[in-house]
Each structure stands twice: as C-alpha cells, then as structure tokens.
Amino acid sequence: MTIDIKRIVQAVVPQMLHTRRELHAHPELSFQEHRTSQLIAETMRSLGIDVTDGIAGTGVVGLIAGAHSGPTLMIRADIDALPIHEASTSAYTSQNPGIMHACGHDGHTAVLLTVAKILSEHRSRIAGQIKLVFQPAEETMEGANRMLTDRVMDNPHVDRVLGFHLWNPLEVGQIGIRTGPIFASADEFKLIIHGKGGHGALPHQAIDPILISAHLISGLQALISRESPPSKPAVLTIGTIHGGSAYNVIADSVEMTGTLRTLDEDLRQTLLRRIPEVAAGITSSLQGSFGFELIRGCPPVDNDANVAAFVSDVASNLLGNANLIAVEPATTGDDISFFLNEAPGCYFLVGSSNSSRGLDASHHSPNFDFDEQALSIATELLISCVFEYMTV
C-alpha cells in the first residue's frame, strides 16, 4: 500500500504549529531546557514511544521499534534558545525576557515531534528502529558531545544519522544539500595577555598588554592569510577585548576571546596549535606573557557521500530537482558534527524565508522568524527518507 505522506502530514499541521508557537513563547537557554524537555517527553510517551530523558542533563531520546528487523536510524533536533531579546510582537513572541528562539530550534523540535507521531502510527511498516534525539545546548557546542558521553548512539547502535536546519538564506520550498563539509568547525578560545601596569605617561616603566594585544590581533590574521591554503577557507575572529580602567593607566592584563572556523579538520588542528605559538612569540618579544584556553568547539559538519545522495534523491522526488540547491559550505557551525563523526549521515538545510511576508531576517537576529510552511516540508522529507530507507 502506498502511503500518501503529504496528506498524512497536512492532517497534523495544526498541532505542529501549536507546538512550535508554544515552544517559541517559552524559550530556554542551553542546559536549562527543562520545560521544553518535559513537553517533549510527555508528548512522546503519550504516543507510546519508549522515552529516556535526562541525557546530558536535559536531552531526551525516543525509540520507535519497527515490526521488522533492520538498521537503526537516528534523527536529531536541537532544542535550546539564545540570549537575545526578541523584537517581534507576534502572538507567540517570547515570554522570557532576554531569551529567544532566534535560530529555529523551536521549529526543529516541533518537526521531530510530528515525525515521532507519524512514525509511531506506522510501526508495522518499519524495518528497524528510529532513534529520535532531542539535543540540548547546540548553541554552546556542548550538548552533542555530552550526549555521546552518555552513549546516546548505543543500545541500539546507530547506523545512519539525519539532521536538518531551517535556513533563512534559502527560500521556503528549497532544500540545500551537499556532499562533504556543509558547515565549518566552530571553536571558542580565550587569550589573556599579561603585562606590567603603570602610569600612562611613563610607559617605559611598564609593559603594556594593550599594545601587545594590538600586535597579536594582527599577527593572528597572518595564520589565515599566510599559513592557510587559499583552497581551504578559514576564519579567525577576535570578538571581545577587555583591558584597562582609566585613560592614563597602563593595565596589568587584557583578555580577548575569539572564534576559529574551518572546513578542514586537519587545518583546524594546525591552526589551534599555531594560535598559542604565535601568541608566545609576540608576547615574549614585547616582554609580556600570555595564557591560552580552548573553551569549547566542534569539528566541521561533514556529510557522507552516499547518505547525501540518498537524501538528495528523496528531496528531488518530493520537491522537484529545481528546488534542490547544491549549497556552498557555510562558516557557521553545528555540533551535530560529533554524531556524524560516529556514523554516516546527512545534515541538510530547509529553506524557510519568505521576503514577501517579511520573514527573511538572519539567524541570531532579534527579528528572526520563518515561514512555517517550512515545517511541513521538513516533516515530509524526513518521513519520506524513513519510508524509503527502512519500510517493507
């Protein structure tokens, strides 16, 4: 019997939109997603799905066992929000001041809960098991790794991974896929430059960490312009710099934080090694010292060629080849990369912007929102992938 996926999805769209808006109105920061996790767990339990919660603190996993033997497919959605005050005045605007779903994770969660409902009603056709992973703390790049520590990809062992992101750089109705790296690595680091404080009028009696930091910022950019192959994009940004307390005082120290992004894991490791080496050379030459801390990070999001081709075929059949976009890799990051390093998979982008309705603000903007039609498209594509991969 052929399953009319579009009809099945359209029947549950009202509930999916209600869930999305409920989540949007009650956003929670990384590892604080308690209300969100409770909603997820209760929803899946009401569907008769085997649920494990408390993974990595606030993560939730649902397991749907099919009626026939087969592989285990993992589908992942991230659930956390950002420390941004929402500018929107929509009916579902954030009720938590200073916290906002400014990246679409509320939509991701609503989609995967809808996928859970539909698949739970078609277990008799499924050959294998579907592991529904609701991951905390994507925005801080910590959740996926902690879920791996809690053995989220075991019992049963995951054979294939699917993940997606609503994506306002693409119009609603489009799907972005590529083989190989689609998102960059994302590392956060801190440098503390130590000098010797003194009077601003007597610099020869001090060691000025602000001067050292200026040289260091310029020197670090040489890692990109002179040590990174032009064929391998990389970005190094110093995002914050703090030092000094008065106009006429030479500070004792300066603290800088920054991010490194690459599409190549080997280059990533080389640059992470070279950052403190460059800092050592520059600070010592100017009689200062430094401390370096790699705070957190994740590798590039690298799509398996076979799985990406599979998803591309399914998407083309669903939406037409003209709506299948071979996207260029972005220097944004996503810690789903940790899961994709453990099992072959595909992370794809679901177009979600609609400029005619003013729904085209960038991700992480206080004005961010998306065309909710994208939720139906994401759901239909995921259900189609499951039925194509593991039904009898």
mmCIF file of N, CA, C and O in Angstrom, residues 289-353:
data_model
loop_
_atom_site.group_PDB
_atom_site.id
_atom_site.type_symbol
_atom_site.label_atom_id
_atom_site.label_comp_id
_atom_site.label_asym_id
_atom_site.label_seq_id
_atom_site.Cartn_x
_atom_site.Cartn_y
_atom_site.Cartn_z
ATOM 1 N N SER A 289 53.604 38.126 28.757
ATOM 2 C CA SER A 289 53.327 36.695 28.790
ATOM 3 C C SER A 289 51.846 36.508 28.490
ATOM 4 O O SER A 289 51.087 37.478 28.376
ATOM 5 N N PHE A 290 51.405 35.266 28.370
ATOM 6 C CA PHE A 290 50.014 35.042 27.982
ATOM 7 C C PHE A 290 49.510 33.729 28.550
ATOM 8 O O PHE A 290 50.271 32.847 28.950
ATOM 9 N N GLY A 291 48.196 33.587 28.552
ATOM 10 C CA GLY A 291 47.527 32.331 28.825
ATOM 11 C C GLY A 291 46.544 32.056 27.704
ATOM 12 O O GLY A 291 45.916 32.981 27.169
ATOM 13 N N PHE A 292 46.420 30.796 27.326
ATOM 14 C CA PHE A 292 45.521 30.402 26.241
ATOM 15 C C PHE A 292 44.591 29.306 26.740
ATOM 16 O O PHE A 292 45.034 28.359 27.397
ATOM 17 N N GLU A 293 43.296 29.435 26.419
ATOM 18 C CA GLU A 293 42.318 28.418 26.799
ATOM 19 C C GLU A 293 41.390 28.149 25.619
ATOM 20 O O GLU A 293 40.769 29.077 25.094
ATOM 21 N N LEU A 294 41.313 26.899 25.216
ATOM 22 C CA LEU A 294 40.314 26.484 24.233
ATOM 23 C C LEU A 294 39.057 26.136 25.018
ATOM 24 O O LEU A 294 39.005 25.119 25.716
ATOM 25 N N ILE A 295 38.051 26.984 24.932
ATOM 26 C CA ILE A 295 36.884 26.862 25.799
ATOM 27 C C ILE A 295 35.978 25.731 25.356
ATOM 28 O O ILE A 295 35.569 24.876 26.137
ATOM 29 N N ARG A 296 35.629 25.707 24.086
ATOM 30 C CA ARG A 296 34.767 24.654 23.543
ATOM 31 C C ARG A 296 34.852 24.693 22.031
ATOM 32 O O ARG A 296 35.300 25.686 21.446
ATOM 33 N N GLY A 297 34.401 23.620 21.400
ATOM 34 C CA GLY A 297 34.418 23.616 19.944
ATOM 35 C C GLY A 297 33.859 22.326 19.385
ATOM 36 O O GLY A 297 33.587 21.361 20.105
ATOM 37 N N CYS A 298 33.673 22.328 18.068
ATOM 38 C CA CYS A 298 33.199 21.138 17.377
ATOM 39 C C CYS A 298 33.828 21.088 15.994
ATOM 40 O O CYS A 298 34.185 22.117 15.418
ATOM 41 N N PRO A 299 33.979 19.885 15.442
ATOM 42 C CA PRO A 299 34.580 19.741 14.116
ATOM 43 C C PRO A 299 33.629 20.162 13.009
ATOM 44 O O PRO A 299 32.453 20.479 13.268
ATOM 45 N N PRO A 300 34.097 20.182 11.755
ATOM 46 C CA PRO A 300 33.206 20.515 10.642
ATOM 47 C C PRO A 300 32.066 19.511 10.508
ATOM 48 O O PRO A 300 32.191 18.341 10.888
ATOM 49 N N VAL A 301 30.935 19.975 9.986
ATOM 50 C CA VAL A 301 29.791 19.112 9.700
ATOM 51 C C VAL A 301 30.025 18.500 8.327
ATOM 52 O O VAL A 301 29.932 19.186 7.312
ATOM 53 N N ASP A 302 30.328 17.213 8.298
ATOM 54 C CA ASP A 302 30.786 16.545 7.080
ATOM 55 C C ASP A 302 29.782 15.478 6.657
ATOM 56 O O ASP A 302 29.595 14.483 7.357
ATOM 57 N N ASN A 303 29.136 15.689 5.520
ATOM 58 C CA ASN A 303 28.110 14.760 5.039
ATOM 59 C C ASN A 303 28.714 13.582 4.297
ATOM 60 O O ASN A 303 29.583 13.755 3.436
ATOM 61 N N ASP A 304 28.234 12.392 4.625
ATOM 62 C CA ASP A 304 28.633 11.182 3.912
ATOM 63 C C ASP A 304 28.095 11.237 2.480
ATOM 64 O O ASP A 304 26.935 11.594 2.245
ATOM 65 N N ALA A 305 28.921 10.864 1.516
ATOM 66 C CA ALA A 305 28.533 10.976 0.105
ATOM 67 C C ALA A 305 27.311 10.133 -0.226
ATOM 68 O O ALA A 305 26.386 10.589 -0.921
ATOM 69 N N ASN A 306 27.279 8.901 0.270
ATOM 70 C CA ASN A 306 26.162 8.015 -0.061
ATOM 71 C C ASN A 306 24.856 8.479 0.580
ATOM 72 O O ASN A 306 23.792 8.453 -0.058
ATOM 73 N N VAL A 307 24.919 8.901 1.841
ATOM 74 C CA VAL A 307 23.701 9.340 2.517
ATOM 75 C C VAL A 307 23.213 10.663 1.927
ATOM 76 O O VAL A 307 22.010 10.874 1.750
ATOM 77 N N ALA A 308 24.143 11.563 1.594
ATOM 78 C CA ALA A 308 23.748 12.829 0.975
ATOM 79 C C ALA A 308 23.082 12.585 -0.373
ATOM 80 O O ALA A 308 22.083 13.255 -0.711
ATOM 81 N N ALA A 309 23.602 11.639 -1.145
ATOM 82 C CA ALA A 309 22.991 11.313 -2.437
ATOM 83 C C ALA A 309 21.596 10.730 -2.238
ATOM 84 O O ALA A 309 20.660 11.027 -3.000
ATOM 85 N N PHE A 310 21.441 9.906 -1.214
ATOM 86 C CA PHE A 310 20.135 9.322 -0.901
ATOM 87 C C PHE A 310 19.121 10.409 -0.563
ATOM 88 O O PHE A 310 18.008 10.443 -1.103
ATOM 89 N N VAL A 311 19.492 11.333 0.337
ATOM 90 C CA VAL A 311 18.573 12.405 0.728
ATOM 91 C C VAL A 311 18.278 13.308 -0.469
ATOM 92 O O VAL A 311 17.139 13.758 -0.654
ATOM 93 N N SER A 312 19.272 13.560 -1.291
ATOM 94 C CA SER A 312 19.067 14.389 -2.482
ATOM 95 C C SER A 312 18.033 13.767 -3.410
ATOM 96 O O SER A 312 17.162 14.467 -3.944
ATOM 97 N N ASP A 313 18.123 12.458 -3.609
ATOM 98 C CA ASP A 313 17.153 11.777 -4.479
ATOM 99 C C ASP A 313 15.742 11.882 -3.914
ATOM 100 O O ASP A 313 14.778 12.144 -4.646
ATOM 101 N N VAL A 314 15.621 11.660 -2.610
ATOM 102 C CA VAL A 314 14.300 11.743 -1.980
ATOM 103 C C VAL A 314 13.755 13.168 -2.083
ATOM 104 O O VAL A 314 12.574 13.381 -2.405
ATOM 105 N N ALA A 315 14.598 14.167 -1.826
ATOM 106 C CA ALA A 315 14.168 15.560 -1.888
ATOM 107 C C ALA A 315 13.773 15.957 -3.302
ATOM 108 O O ALA A 315 12.789 16.689 -3.505
ATOM 109 N N SER A 316 14.526 15.478 -4.275
ATOM 110 C CA SER A 316 14.207 15.793 -5.676
ATOM 111 C C SER A 316 12.855 15.219 -6.070
ATOM 112 O O SER A 316 12.055 15.876 -6.743
ATOM 113 N N ASN A 317 12.578 13.996 -5.640
ATOM 114 C CA ASN A 317 11.284 13.380 -5.942
ATOM 115 C C ASN A 317 10.143 14.110 -5.253
ATOM 116 O O ASN A 317 9.030 14.196 -5.787
ATOM 117 N N LEU A 318 10.427 14.647 -4.077
ATOM 118 C CA LEU A 318 9.385 15.305 -3.289
ATOM 119 C C LEU A 318 9.093 16.723 -3.771
ATOM 120 O O LEU A 318 7.929 17.127 -3.883
ATOM 121 N N LEU A 319 10.149 17.474 -4.082
ATOM 122 C CA LEU A 319 10.003 18.906 -4.352
ATOM 123 C C LEU A 319 10.373 19.314 -5.768
ATOM 124 O O LEU A 319 10.142 20.475 -6.146
ATOM 125 N N GLY A 320 10.955 18.397 -6.523
ATOM 126 C CA GLY A 320 11.417 18.734 -7.862
ATOM 127 C C GLY A 320 12.878 19.126 -7.848
ATOM 128 O O GLY A 320 13.349 19.776 -6.904
ATOM 129 N N ASN A 321 13.596 18.759 -8.883
ATOM 130 C CA ASN A 321 15.035 18.995 -8.922
ATOM 131 C C ASN A 321 15.383 20.482 -8.876
ATOM 132 O O ASN A 321 16.442 20.864 -8.369
ATOM 133 N N ALA A 322 14.498 21.336 -9.395
ATOM 134 C CA ALA A 322 14.778 22.776 -9.401
ATOM 135 C C ALA A 322 14.859 23.352 -7.996
ATOM 136 O O ALA A 322 15.494 24.398 -7.785
ATOM 137 N N ASN A 323 14.228 22.695 -7.033
ATOM 138 C CA ASN A 323 14.236 23.183 -5.650
ATOM 139 C C ASN A 323 15.319 22.527 -4.799
ATOM 140 O O ASN A 323 15.380 22.772 -3.582
ATOM 141 N N LEU A 324 16.145 21.706 -5.422
ATOM 142 C CA LEU A 324 17.264 21.075 -4.731
ATOM 143 C C LEU A 324 18.509 21.913 -5.004
ATOM 144 O O LEU A 324 18.988 21.987 -6.137
ATOM 145 N N ILE A 325 19.025 22.584 -3.973
ATOM 146 C CA ILE A 325 20.106 23.546 -4.123
ATOM 147 C C ILE A 325 21.416 22.933 -3.614
ATOM 148 O O ILE A 325 21.489 22.486 -2.462
ATOM 149 N N ALA A 326 22.433 22.925 -4.488
ATOM 150 C CA ALA A 326 23.767 22.470 -4.074
ATOM 151 C C ALA A 326 24.456 23.645 -3.373
ATOM 152 O O ALA A 326 25.174 24.426 -3.998
ATOM 153 N N VAL A 327 24.208 23.780 -2.090
ATOM 154 C CA VAL A 327 24.686 24.950 -1.345
ATOM 155 C C VAL A 327 26.196 24.946 -1.193
ATOM 156 O O VAL A 327 26.843 23.890 -1.154
ATOM 157 N N GLU A 328 26.741 26.144 -1.110
ATOM 158 C CA GLU A 328 28.147 26.292 -0.754
ATOM 159 C C GLU A 328 28.292 26.094 0.756
ATOM 160 O O GLU A 328 27.379 26.415 1.516
ATOM 161 N N PRO A 329 29.410 25.549 1.203
ATOM 162 C CA PRO A 329 29.580 25.377 2.652
ATOM 163 C C PRO A 329 29.596 26.724 3.366
ATOM 164 O O PRO A 329 30.115 27.713 2.849
ATOM 165 N N ALA A 330 29.015 26.746 4.553
ATOM 166 C CA ALA A 330 28.943 27.971 5.359
ATOM 167 C C ALA A 330 29.927 27.877 6.512
ATOM 168 O O ALA A 330 30.276 26.775 6.972
ATOM 169 N N THR A 331 30.389 29.023 6.980
ATOM 170 C CA THR A 331 31.325 29.027 8.110
ATOM 171 C C THR A 331 30.603 29.083 9.452
ATOM 172 O O THR A 331 31.245 29.251 10.489
ATOM 173 N N THR A 332 29.275 28.934 9.434
ATOM 174 C CA THR A 332 28.557 28.671 10.677
ATOM 175 C C THR A 332 28.855 27.234 11.113
ATOM 176 O O THR A 332 29.320 26.411 10.318
ATOM 177 N N GLY A 333 28.575 26.921 12.370
ATOM 178 C CA GLY A 333 28.877 25.587 12.889
ATOM 179 C C GLY A 333 27.652 24.944 13.504
ATOM 180 O O GLY A 333 26.635 25.589 13.756
ATOM 181 N N ASP A 334 27.759 23.631 13.755
ATOM 182 C CA ASP A 334 26.699 22.878 14.424
ATOM 183 C C ASP A 334 27.336 21.627 14.993
ATOM 184 O O ASP A 334 28.032 20.888 14.284
ATOM 185 N N ASP A 335 27.087 21.371 16.279
ATOM 186 C CA ASP A 335 27.757 20.232 16.902
ATOM 187 C C ASP A 335 27.139 18.883 16.563
ATOM 188 O O ASP A 335 27.552 17.853 17.104
ATOM 189 N N ILE A 336 26.197 18.850 15.614
ATOM 190 C CA ILE A 336 25.785 17.554 15.061
ATOM 191 C C ILE A 336 26.978 16.854 14.432
ATOM 192 O O ILE A 336 26.963 15.642 14.204
ATOM 193 N N SER A 337 28.038 17.617 14.179
ATOM 194 C CA SER A 337 29.259 17.039 13.609
ATOM 195 C C SER A 337 29.801 15.890 14.460
ATOM 196 O O SER A 337 30.368 14.927 13.924
ATOM 197 N N PHE A 338 29.620 15.959 15.782
ATOM 198 C CA PHE A 338 30.084 14.867 16.640
ATOM 199 C C PHE A 338 29.338 13.573 16.315
ATOM 200 O O PHE A 338 29.933 12.490 16.301
ATOM 201 N N PHE A 339 28.039 13.658 16.044
ATOM 202 C CA PHE A 339 27.262 12.476 15.688
ATOM 203 C C PHE A 339 27.671 11.959 14.310
ATOM 204 O O PHE A 339 27.789 10.753 14.089
ATOM 205 N N LEU A 340 27.893 12.876 13.371
ATOM 206 C CA LEU A 340 28.258 12.479 12.013
ATOM 207 C C LEU A 340 29.661 11.877 11.953
ATOM 208 O O LEU A 340 29.994 11.174 10.993
ATOM 209 N N ASN A 341 30.484 12.159 12.950
ATOM 210 C CA ASN A 341 31.795 11.513 13.016
ATOM 211 C C ASN A 341 31.702 10.077 13.528
ATOM 212 O O ASN A 341 32.639 9.294 13.387
ATOM 213 N N GLU A 342 30.561 9.735 14.131
ATOM 214 C CA GLU A 342 30.380 8.393 14.685
ATOM 215 C C GLU A 342 29.636 7.456 13.740
ATOM 216 O O GLU A 342 29.779 6.231 13.830
ATOM 217 N N ALA A 343 28.823 8.003 12.850
ATOM 218 C CA ALA A 343 28.051 7.188 11.907
ATOM 219 C C ALA A 343 27.807 8.013 10.654
ATOM 220 O O ALA A 343 27.677 9.239 10.726
ATOM 221 N N PRO A 344 27.734 7.379 9.476
ATOM 222 C CA PRO A 344 27.490 8.134 8.242
ATOM 223 C C PRO A 344 26.124 8.806 8.289
ATOM 224 O O PRO A 344 25.160 8.258 8.819
ATOM 225 N N GLY A 345 26.060 9.994 7.733
ATOM 226 C CA GLY A 345 24.789 10.703 7.782
ATOM 227 C C GLY A 345 24.759 11.902 6.875
ATOM 228 O O GLY A 345 25.699 12.175 6.120
ATOM 229 N N CYS A 346 23.670 12.639 6.965
ATOM 230 C CA CYS A 346 23.478 13.833 6.145
ATOM 231 C C CYS A 346 22.758 14.900 6.965
ATOM 232 O O CYS A 346 21.749 14.629 7.622
ATOM 233 N N TYR A 347 23.290 16.086 6.921
ATOM 234 C CA TYR A 347 22.709 17.282 7.526
ATOM 235 C C TYR A 347 22.299 18.193 6.380
ATOM 236 O O TYR A 347 23.132 18.577 5.555
ATOM 237 N N PHE A 348 21.010 18.503 6.287
ATOM 238 C CA PHE A 348 20.530 19.290 5.155
ATOM 239 C C PHE A 348 19.819 20.542 5.646
ATOM 240 O O PHE A 348 19.437 20.651 6.820
ATOM 241 N N LEU A 349 19.650 21.500 4.742
ATOM 242 C CA LEU A 349 19.083 22.799 5.063
ATOM 243 C C LEU A 349 17.712 22.927 4.423
ATOM 244 O O LEU A 349 17.537 22.633 3.235
ATOM 245 N N VAL A 350 16.745 23.376 5.210
ATOM 246 C CA VAL A 350 15.368 23.520 4.756
ATOM 247 C C VAL A 350 15.066 25.009 4.601
ATOM 248 O O VAL A 350 15.050 25.753 5.592
ATOM 249 N N GLY A 351 14.871 25.446 3.357
ATOM 250 C CA GLY A 351 14.581 26.848 3.118
ATOM 251 C C GLY A 351 13.391 27.324 3.925
ATOM 252 O O GLY A 351 12.349 26.651 3.967
ATOM 253 N N SER A 352 13.524 28.488 4.568
ATOM 254 C CA SER A 352 12.472 28.937 5.487
ATOM 255 C C SER A 352 12.161 30.423 5.378
ATOM 256 O O SER A 352 11.362 30.934 6.152
ATOM 257 N N SER A 353 12.754 31.126 4.423
ATOM 258 C CA SER A 353 12.493 32.556 4.330
ATOM 259 C C SER A 353 11.372 32.850 3.339
ATOM 260 O O SER A 353 11.123 32.088 2.404
#
